[in-house]
CSV table of C-alpha atoms and ligand atoms in Angstrom, one decimal:
chain,number,residue,atom,x,y,z
A,8,ALA,CA,101.0,126.9,149.3
A,9,LYS,CA,103.6,127.4,146.7
A,10,LEU,CA,107.1,128.5,147.6
A,11,ARG,CA,108.1,131.9,146.4
A,12,VAL,CA,111.6,131.6,144.8
A,13,GLY,CA,113.6,134.9,144.6
A,14,LEU,CA,115.6,134.5,141.4
A,15,LEU,CA,118.5,136.9,141.9
A,16,PHE,CA,120.5,137.7,138.7
A,17,GLY,CA,122.6,140.3,136.8
A,18,GLY,CA,125.2,141.6,139.2
A,19,ARG,CA,128.3,143.8,139.3
A,20,SER,CA,130.7,141.5,137.4
A,21,GLY,CA,131.9,140.9,133.9
A,22,GLU,CA,129.6,137.8,133.8
A,23,HIS,CA,126.4,139.9,134.0
A,24,GLU,CA,125.1,138.8,130.6
A,25,VAL,CA,125.8,135.1,131.3
A,26,SER,CA,123.8,135.5,134.5
A,27,ILE,CA,120.8,136.9,132.6
A,28,LYS,CA,120.9,133.8,130.4
A,29,SER,CA,121.2,131.5,133.3
A,30,ALA,CA,118.3,133.2,135.1
A,31,ARG,CA,116.1,132.9,132.0
A,32,ALA,CA,116.8,129.1,131.8
A,33,ILE,CA,116.0,128.7,135.5
A,34,GLN,CA,112.8,130.7,135.3
A,35,GLY,CA,111.8,128.5,132.4
A,36,ALA,CA,112.5,125.4,134.5
A,37,LEU,CA,110.6,126.6,137.5
A,38,SER,CA,107.6,127.5,135.3
A,39,ALA,CA,107.6,124.1,133.6
A,40,ASP,CA,104.8,121.6,134.3
A,41,GLU,CA,106.9,119.5,136.7
A,42,ASN,CA,107.6,122.5,139.0
A,43,ALA,CA,104.8,125.0,138.4
A,44,SER,CA,102.6,123.5,141.1
A,45,LYS,CA,105.4,123.9,143.7
A,46,TYR,CA,107.0,127.2,143.0
A,47,ASP,CA,106.3,130.8,142.0
A,48,VAL,CA,109.2,132.9,140.7
A,49,LEU,CA,109.9,136.4,141.9
A,50,PRO,CA,112.8,137.8,139.8
A,51,PHE,CA,115.2,140.4,141.2
A,52,TYR,CA,117.7,142.1,138.9
A,53,ILE,CA,120.9,143.6,140.1
A,54,GLN,CA,122.0,146.3,137.7
A,55,LYS,CA,125.7,146.7,136.7
A,56,ASP,CA,125.9,149.6,139.1
A,57,GLY,CA,124.6,147.4,141.9
A,58,LEU,CA,121.0,148.8,142.1
A,59,TRP,CA,118.4,146.1,142.8
A,60,GLN,CA,115.3,146.1,140.5
A,61,ALA,CA,111.9,144.8,141.6
A,62,PRO,CA,110.2,141.9,139.9
A,63,ALA,CA,108.3,144.0,137.3
A,64,THR,CA,111.5,145.4,135.8
A,65,ALA,CA,113.5,142.2,136.4
A,66,GLN,CA,110.9,140.3,134.4
A,67,GLN,CA,111.4,142.7,131.5
A,68,VAL,CA,115.1,142.1,131.6
A,69,LEU,CA,114.5,138.3,131.6
A,70,ASP,CA,112.0,138.6,128.7
A,71,SER,CA,114.2,140.8,126.6
A,72,GLY,CA,117.4,138.9,127.6
A,73,LYS,CA,119.2,142.3,127.6
A,74,ALA,CA,120.9,144.2,130.4
A,75,LEU,CA,119.5,147.6,131.3
A,76,GLN,CA,121.7,150.2,129.7
A,77,ASN,CA,122.5,153.9,130.4
A,78,LEU,CA,121.8,153.7,134.1
A,79,ALA,CA,121.6,156.9,136.1
A,80,PRO,CA,123.8,156.6,139.1
A,81,SER,CA,121.5,155.7,142.0
A,82,PRO,CA,121.9,157.0,145.6
A,83,ASN,CA,119.8,154.1,147.0
A,84,LEU,CA,121.9,151.1,146.1
A,85,TRP,CA,121.0,149.4,149.4
A,86,GLN,CA,117.3,149.8,149.1
A,87,PHE,CA,115.8,146.4,148.5
A,88,PRO,CA,112.5,146.2,146.6
A,89,ALA,CA,109.7,145.6,149.1
A,90,GLU,CA,108.9,142.3,147.3
A,91,ALA,CA,112.2,140.9,148.7
A,92,ASN,CA,110.3,140.3,152.0
A,93,GLN,CA,108.0,137.9,150.3
A,94,VAL,CA,110.7,135.5,149.2
A,95,ASP,CA,110.7,132.0,150.8
A,96,VAL,CA,113.9,130.8,149.2
A,97,TRP,CA,116.5,132.7,147.2
A,98,PHE,CA,118.1,131.4,144.0
A,99,PRO,CA,121.2,133.6,143.4
A,100,ILE,CA,122.5,132.9,139.9
A,101,LEU,CA,125.2,135.6,139.9
A,102,HIS,CA,128.7,134.7,138.5
A,103,GLY,CA,132.0,136.2,139.6
A,104,PRO,CA,132.8,138.9,142.1
A,105,ASN,CA,129.9,140.4,144.1
A,106,GLY,CA,127.8,137.3,143.6
A,107,GLU,CA,129.8,134.1,143.6
A,108,ASP,CA,132.3,135.2,146.2
A,109,GLY,CA,130.3,135.2,149.5
A,110,THR,CA,129.1,138.8,149.5
A,111,ILE,CA,125.5,138.1,148.4
A,112,GLN,CA,125.7,134.9,150.5
A,113,GLY,CA,126.4,137.0,153.6
A,114,LEU,CA,123.5,139.2,152.9
A,115,LEU,CA,121.1,136.3,152.4
A,116,THR,CA,122.4,134.7,155.5
A,117,LEU,CA,121.6,137.9,157.5
A,118,MET,CA,118.1,137.8,155.9
A,119,GLN,CA,117.6,134.4,157.5
A,120,VAL,CA,116.0,133.0,154.4
A,121,PRO,CA,117.3,129.8,152.7
A,122,TYR,CA,119.3,130.1,149.5
A,123,VAL,CA,120.6,127.9,146.8
A,124,GLY,CA,124.3,127.2,146.8
A,125,SER,CA,127.3,127.6,149.0
A,126,GLY,CA,127.5,129.8,152.1
A,127,VAL,CA,129.9,132.6,152.8
A,128,LEU,CA,133.0,130.4,153.4
A,129,GLY,CA,132.6,128.1,150.5
A,130,SER,CA,131.8,130.9,148.1
A,131,ALA,CA,134.8,133.1,149.2
A,132,ALA,CA,137.2,130.2,149.3
A,133,GLY,CA,136.1,129.0,145.9
A,134,MET,CA,136.3,132.4,144.3
A,135,ASP,CA,139.8,133.5,145.4
A,136,LYS,CA,142.2,131.3,143.4
A,137,ILE,CA,145.0,131.6,146.0
A,138,ALA,CA,142.8,130.7,149.0
A,139,MET,CA,141.3,127.9,146.9
A,140,LYS,CA,144.6,126.4,145.9
A,141,ASP,CA,145.9,126.6,149.5
A,142,VAL,CA,142.8,124.7,150.6
A,143,PHE,CA,143.3,122.1,147.9
A,144,ALA,CA,146.9,121.7,148.8
A,145,GLN,CA,145.9,121.1,152.4
A,146,ALA,CA,143.4,118.5,151.2
A,147,GLY,CA,146.1,116.7,149.4
A,148,LEU,CA,144.7,117.3,145.9
A,149,ALA,CA,147.3,117.4,143.1
A,150,GLN,CA,147.5,120.6,141.2
A,151,VAL,CA,150.0,122.7,139.2
A,152,LYS,CA,152.9,124.6,140.9
A,153,TYR,CA,152.0,128.2,141.7
A,154,VAL,CA,153.5,131.4,143.0
A,155,VAL,CA,151.5,134.1,144.8
A,156,VAL,CA,152.1,137.7,143.9
A,157,THR,CA,150.6,140.9,145.3
A,158,ARG,CA,149.8,144.2,143.6
A,159,ALA,CA,152.0,145.8,146.2
A,160,GLN,CA,155.0,143.8,145.0
A,161,VAL,CA,154.3,144.6,141.4
A,162,TYR,CA,154.2,148.3,142.1
A,163,SER,CA,156.8,148.2,144.8
A,164,ASN,CA,159.4,151.0,145.5
A,165,PRO,CA,162.2,150.1,145.8
A,166,CYS,CA,161.4,147.8,143.0
A,167,VAL,CA,161.3,144.0,143.9
A,168,PHE,CA,159.9,143.3,140.4
A,169,PRO,CA,163.1,141.9,138.8
A,170,LYS,CA,163.6,139.6,141.8
A,171,LEU,CA,160.0,138.5,141.7
A,172,CYS,CA,160.3,137.6,138.0
A,173,ASP,CA,163.5,135.7,138.6
A,174,ASP,CA,161.8,133.7,141.3
A,175,ILE,CA,158.9,132.9,139.0
A,176,GLU,CA,161.2,131.8,136.2
A,177,ALA,CA,163.2,129.7,138.5
A,178,ASN,CA,160.2,128.0,140.2
A,179,LEU,CA,157.8,127.7,137.3
A,180,GLY,CA,159.5,128.3,134.0
A,181,TYR,CA,157.7,129.0,130.7
A,182,PRO,CA,155.0,129.0,129.6
A,183,CYS,CA,153.2,130.0,132.7
A,184,PHE,CA,149.7,131.5,133.4
A,185,VAL,CA,149.3,134.8,135.1
A,186,LYS,CA,145.8,135.3,136.7
A,187,PRO,CA,144.0,137.9,138.9
A,188,ALA,CA,143.0,135.9,141.9
A,189,ASN,CA,139.3,136.9,142.0
A,190,LEU,CA,137.8,136.8,138.5
A,191,GLY,CA,136.2,134.2,136.2
A,192,SER,CA,135.5,133.6,132.5
A,193,SER,CA,139.3,133.9,131.9
A,194,VAL,CA,139.2,137.7,132.3
A,195,GLY,CA,142.6,139.1,132.9
A,196,ILE,CA,144.4,135.7,132.3
A,197,ALA,CA,147.5,135.6,130.2
A,198,LYS,CA,149.7,132.7,129.0
A,199,VAL,CA,153.2,134.0,128.9
A,200,ARG,CA,156.3,132.6,127.2
A,201,ASN,CA,159.1,135.0,128.1
A,202,ARG,CA,160.2,137.7,130.5
A,203,THR,CA,158.7,140.6,128.5
A,204,GLU,CA,155.3,138.9,128.4
A,205,LEU,CA,155.6,138.0,132.1
A,206,GLU,CA,156.2,141.6,133.2
A,207,ALA,CA,153.4,142.9,131.0
A,208,ALA,CA,151.0,140.2,132.3
A,209,LEU,CA,151.8,140.9,135.9
A,210,ASP,CA,151.2,144.6,135.4
A,211,ASN,CA,147.9,143.9,133.7
A,212,ALA,CA,146.7,141.4,136.3
A,213,ALA,CA,147.6,144.0,139.0
A,214,SER,CA,145.1,146.4,137.4
A,215,TYR,CA,142.3,143.8,138.1
A,216,ASP,CA,143.1,142.6,141.5
A,217,ARG,CA,145.3,143.1,144.6
A,218,ARG,CA,146.1,139.4,144.5
A,219,ILE,CA,147.7,137.5,141.6
A,220,ILE,CA,148.5,133.9,141.0
A,221,VAL,CA,151.1,132.6,138.6
A,222,GLU,CA,150.9,128.9,137.6
A,223,GLN,CA,153.1,126.5,135.7
A,224,GLY,CA,151.6,125.8,132.3
A,225,VAL,CA,150.6,122.2,131.6
A,226,ILE,CA,149.7,120.5,128.3
A,227,ALA,CA,146.5,118.7,129.3
A,228,ARG,CA,143.0,117.8,128.4
A,229,GLU,CA,140.3,119.9,130.2
A,230,VAL,CA,137.7,117.8,132.0
A,231,GLU,CA,134.9,119.0,134.2
A,232,CYS,CA,132.7,117.4,136.8
A,233,ALA,CA,129.4,118.6,138.2
A,234,VAL,CA,128.7,118.1,141.9
A,235,LEU,CA,125.2,118.3,143.5
A,236,GLY,CA,124.2,118.0,147.2
A,237,ASN,CA,125.1,119.1,150.7
A,238,ASP,CA,126.9,116.8,153.1
A,239,ASN,CA,126.6,113.8,150.9
A,240,PRO,CA,127.2,115.3,147.4
A,241,LYS,CA,127.1,113.3,144.2
A,242,ALA,CA,129.3,113.6,141.1
A,243,SER,CA,128.0,113.6,137.5
A,244,VAL,CA,129.4,112.0,134.5
A,245,LEU,CA,132.4,114.1,133.2
A,246,GLY,CA,132.5,116.6,130.3
A,247,GLU,CA,135.5,117.5,128.2
A,248,ILE,CA,136.1,120.8,126.4
A,249,THR,CA,138.1,120.9,123.2
A,250,PHE,CA,139.1,123.9,121.2
A,251,SER,CA,141.8,124.9,118.8
A,252,SER,CA,142.7,128.3,120.4
A,253,ASP,CA,145.8,128.6,122.6
A,254,PHE,CA,143.8,128.2,125.8
A,255,TYR,CA,140.2,128.4,127.0
A,256,ASP,CA,140.1,132.1,126.9
A,257,TYR,CA,137.1,134.5,127.1
A,258,GLU,CA,136.5,134.5,123.4
A,259,THR,CA,136.7,130.7,123.1
A,260,LYS,CA,134.2,130.4,126.0
A,261,TYR,CA,131.6,132.7,124.7
A,262,THR,CA,131.9,132.6,120.9
A,263,GLU,CA,129.5,130.1,119.4
A,264,GLY,CA,131.4,127.2,117.8
A,265,LEU,CA,134.9,127.9,119.1
A,266,ALA,CA,134.7,125.2,121.8
A,267,GLU,CA,133.2,121.8,121.7
A,268,LEU,CA,131.7,120.0,124.7
A,269,LEU,CA,132.0,116.2,124.9
A,270,ILE,CA,129.7,114.6,127.4
A,271,PRO,CA,130.5,112.0,128.6
A,272,ALA,CA,134.2,112.7,128.3
A,273,PRO,CA,136.0,109.9,126.4
A,274,LEU,CA,138.2,108.7,129.2
A,275,PRO,CA,139.1,105.4,130.8
A,276,SER,CA,136.7,104.5,133.6
A,277,SER,CA,139.5,104.5,136.2
A,278,VAL,CA,140.4,108.1,135.3
A,279,VAL,CA,136.7,109.0,135.5
A,280,SER,CA,136.2,107.6,138.9
A,281,GLN,CA,139.4,109.3,140.3
A,282,ILE,CA,138.2,112.6,138.9
A,283,GLN,CA,134.7,112.2,140.4
A,284,GLU,CA,136.3,111.4,143.8
A,285,MET,CA,138.6,114.4,143.6
A,286,ALA,CA,135.6,116.6,142.7
A,287,ILE,CA,133.7,115.6,145.8
A,288,GLN,CA,136.8,116.1,147.9
A,289,ALA,CA,137.4,119.5,146.5
A,290,PHE,CA,133.7,120.4,147.2
A,291,ALA,CA,134.0,119.4,150.8
A,292,ALA,CA,137.5,121.0,151.2
A,293,VAL,CA,136.2,124.5,150.5
A,294,ASP,CA,132.9,123.9,152.3
A,295,ALA,CA,130.7,124.2,149.1
A,296,ALA,CA,127.0,123.4,149.3
A,297,GLY,CA,124.3,122.7,146.7
A,298,LEU,CA,126.2,122.9,143.5
A,299,SER,CA,129.7,123.3,142.1
A,300,ARG,CA,131.5,122.6,138.8
A,301,VAL,CA,135.0,121.3,139.5
A,302,ASP,CA,137.5,121.6,136.6
A,303,PHE,CA,140.6,119.4,136.0
A,304,PHE,CA,143.6,119.0,133.8
A,305,TYR,CA,144.2,115.5,132.6
A,306,VAL,CA,147.8,115.1,131.5
A,307,GLU,CA,147.4,112.2,129.1
A,308,SER,CA,151.1,111.5,128.6
A,309,THR,CA,151.7,110.8,132.3
A,310,GLY,CA,148.2,109.9,133.5
A,311,GLU,CA,148.4,112.8,136.0
A,312,ILE,CA,145.1,114.4,137.2
A,313,LEU,CA,145.4,117.9,138.4
A,314,ILE,CA,142.7,120.0,139.9
A,315,ASN,CA,142.3,123.4,138.2
A,316,GLU,CA,139.5,125.1,140.1
A,317,ILE,CA,136.0,124.9,141.6
A,318,ASN,CA,133.2,127.2,140.5
A,319,THR,CA,130.5,127.5,143.1
A,320,LEU,CA,128.0,129.2,140.8
A,321,PRO,CA,128.8,127.8,137.4
A,322,GLY,CA,127.1,128.9,134.2
A,323,PHE,CA,123.6,127.7,134.2
A,324,THR,CA,122.2,128.4,130.7
A,325,ALA,CA,120.4,125.7,128.8
A,326,THR,CA,123.6,124.8,127.1
A,327,SER,CA,126.0,125.2,130.0
A,328,MET,CA,128.2,122.4,131.1
A,329,TYR,CA,126.8,122.0,134.6
A,330,PRO,CA,123.2,121.3,133.7
A,331,GLN,CA,124.3,119.3,130.6
A,332,MET,CA,126.5,117.0,132.6
A,333,TRP,CA,123.5,116.4,135.0
A,334,ALA,CA,121.2,115.8,132.1
A,335,HIS,CA,123.6,113.1,130.8
A,336,THR,CA,123.7,111.6,134.3
A,337,GLY,CA,119.9,111.3,134.3
A,338,VAL,CA,118.9,114.5,136.0
A,339,PRO,CA,116.9,116.7,133.6
A,340,PHE,CA,117.2,120.5,134.0
A,341,THR,CA,113.7,120.9,135.6
A,342,ASN,CA,114.5,118.3,138.2
A,343,LEU,CA,118.0,119.7,138.8
A,344,VAL,CA,116.5,123.2,139.7
A,345,ASP,CA,113.9,121.5,141.9
A,346,GLN,CA,116.6,119.5,143.7
A,347,LEU,CA,118.8,122.6,144.3
A,348,ILE,CA,115.9,124.4,146.0
A,349,GLN,CA,115.2,121.4,148.2
A,350,PHE,CA,119.0,121.3,149.1
A,351,ALA,CA,118.8,124.9,150.0
A,352,LEU,CA,115.9,124.2,152.4
A,353,GLU,CA,117.7,121.2,153.9
A,354,ARG,CA,120.8,123.2,154.5
A,355,HIS,CA,119.0,126.1,156.0
A,356,SER,CA,117.2,123.9,158.6
A,357,SER,CA,120.4,122.0,159.4
A,358,THR,CA,122.5,125.2,160.0
A,359,LYS,CA,119.9,127.2,162.0
B,425,LIG,P1,138.7,131.0,135.1
B,425,LIG,O1,138.2,130.9,136.5
B,425,LIG,O2,138.6,132.4,134.6
B,425,LIG,O3,138.0,130.0,134.2
B,425,LIG,P2,141.0,129.3,134.9
B,425,LIG,O4,142.0,129.1,136.0
B,425,LIG,O5,140.1,128.1,134.8
B,425,LIG,O6,140.2,130.6,135.1
B,425,LIG,O7,141.8,129.4,133.5
B,425,LIG,C1,141.1,129.6,132.3
B,425,LIG,C2,141.7,128.7,131.2
B,425,LIG,O8,143.1,129.0,131.1
B,425,LIG,C3,141.7,127.2,131.6
B,425,LIG,O9,140.5,126.7,131.2
B,425,LIG,C4,142.9,126.7,130.7
B,425,LIG,O10,142.5,126.6,129.3
B,425,LIG,C5,143.9,127.8,130.8
B,425,LIG,N1,144.8,127.6,131.9
B,425,LIG,C6,144.7,128.1,133.1
B,425,LIG,N2,145.7,127.7,133.9
B,425,LIG,C7,146.4,126.9,133.2
B,425,LIG,C8,147.6,126.1,133.5
B,425,LIG,N3,148.2,126.2,134.6
B,425,LIG,N4,148.1,125.3,132.5
B,425,LIG,C9,147.5,125.2,131.3
B,425,LIG,N5,146.4,125.9,131.0
B,425,LIG,C10,145.8,126.7,131.9
B,426,LIG,MG1,136.6,130.0,137.4
B,427,LIG,MG1,138.0,128.0,134.5
């Protein structure tokens, strides 16, 4: 019999629209000739307010490519559509908080049904930039210097703010990057060049998250590596992102034509193999599973390779880096999606 794949998309995060695009691409791949005899797709849509929609409505969202708007607040956020009981394997393709951070993964674990991607620990450790960097440091992976700040410190009374800013200036200098710990797509991130900008950026980041990270700014090329597998993960060829904006901010990421993707990245083979090795180490260090995109800074002037972050549910549209890097490595989109489901089944049977 065919496996029923619960394609779970949308979600309560700023990356809701990207998730719809990713889910469309994955449904297309599961319905393609290579996969159609193995899988049936049951889509489930999580609205921006958190309500789950059954396959009939979810399919309309996939077909239109548009989020449901003007939602009435629902009293039944935790009522799952009855069709959820028919799912043999879940494919969550939710980006950011409430989807990529271990929350959904905990729910699916409790359901005792296999699911694509990392479990609770890998998802949570990969999402929180402070936890992630602490894990990377422990694994001996080189990265930029960083300082941890809490919302409580930013809003403290008596005010510790001036001392906090003094410490950041002394430890990191300018420019530095201020980031809410638990977001993605560059939301809430600021590059700051002086005290006034630093204070404003900390205040802004505190409005997004209780936890904030401030990093030393580096001048570097941005290189990414796709990882696929469970206990023996493989690394793809590398991709490089180039752009003319100040940094890879939200607008540059999502406006057609502002960023260019180069695959494979034009780098010396020794740099490529070091990055691939670091990507696999990072994947293991946070206990990721199935898939991750690991992002790096390559400081060309010194040859330094610094890990920037891991994304455990990276963008998965037809033009996204993750599937494109695999396509250039010889794994076409349809096969990639098939492999991810098989890795989900393998992981489920080995962790039971
Ligand atoms: P997100 O998870 O939202 O993608 P990142 O930490 O990857 O957040 O930061 C987004 C972008 O900001 C990076 O791709 C890069 O262009 C820029 N950036 C972030 N941190 C630094 C840094 N320490 N030095 C230089 N550029 C940075
Ligand atoms: Mg990220
Ligand atoms: Mg990033």
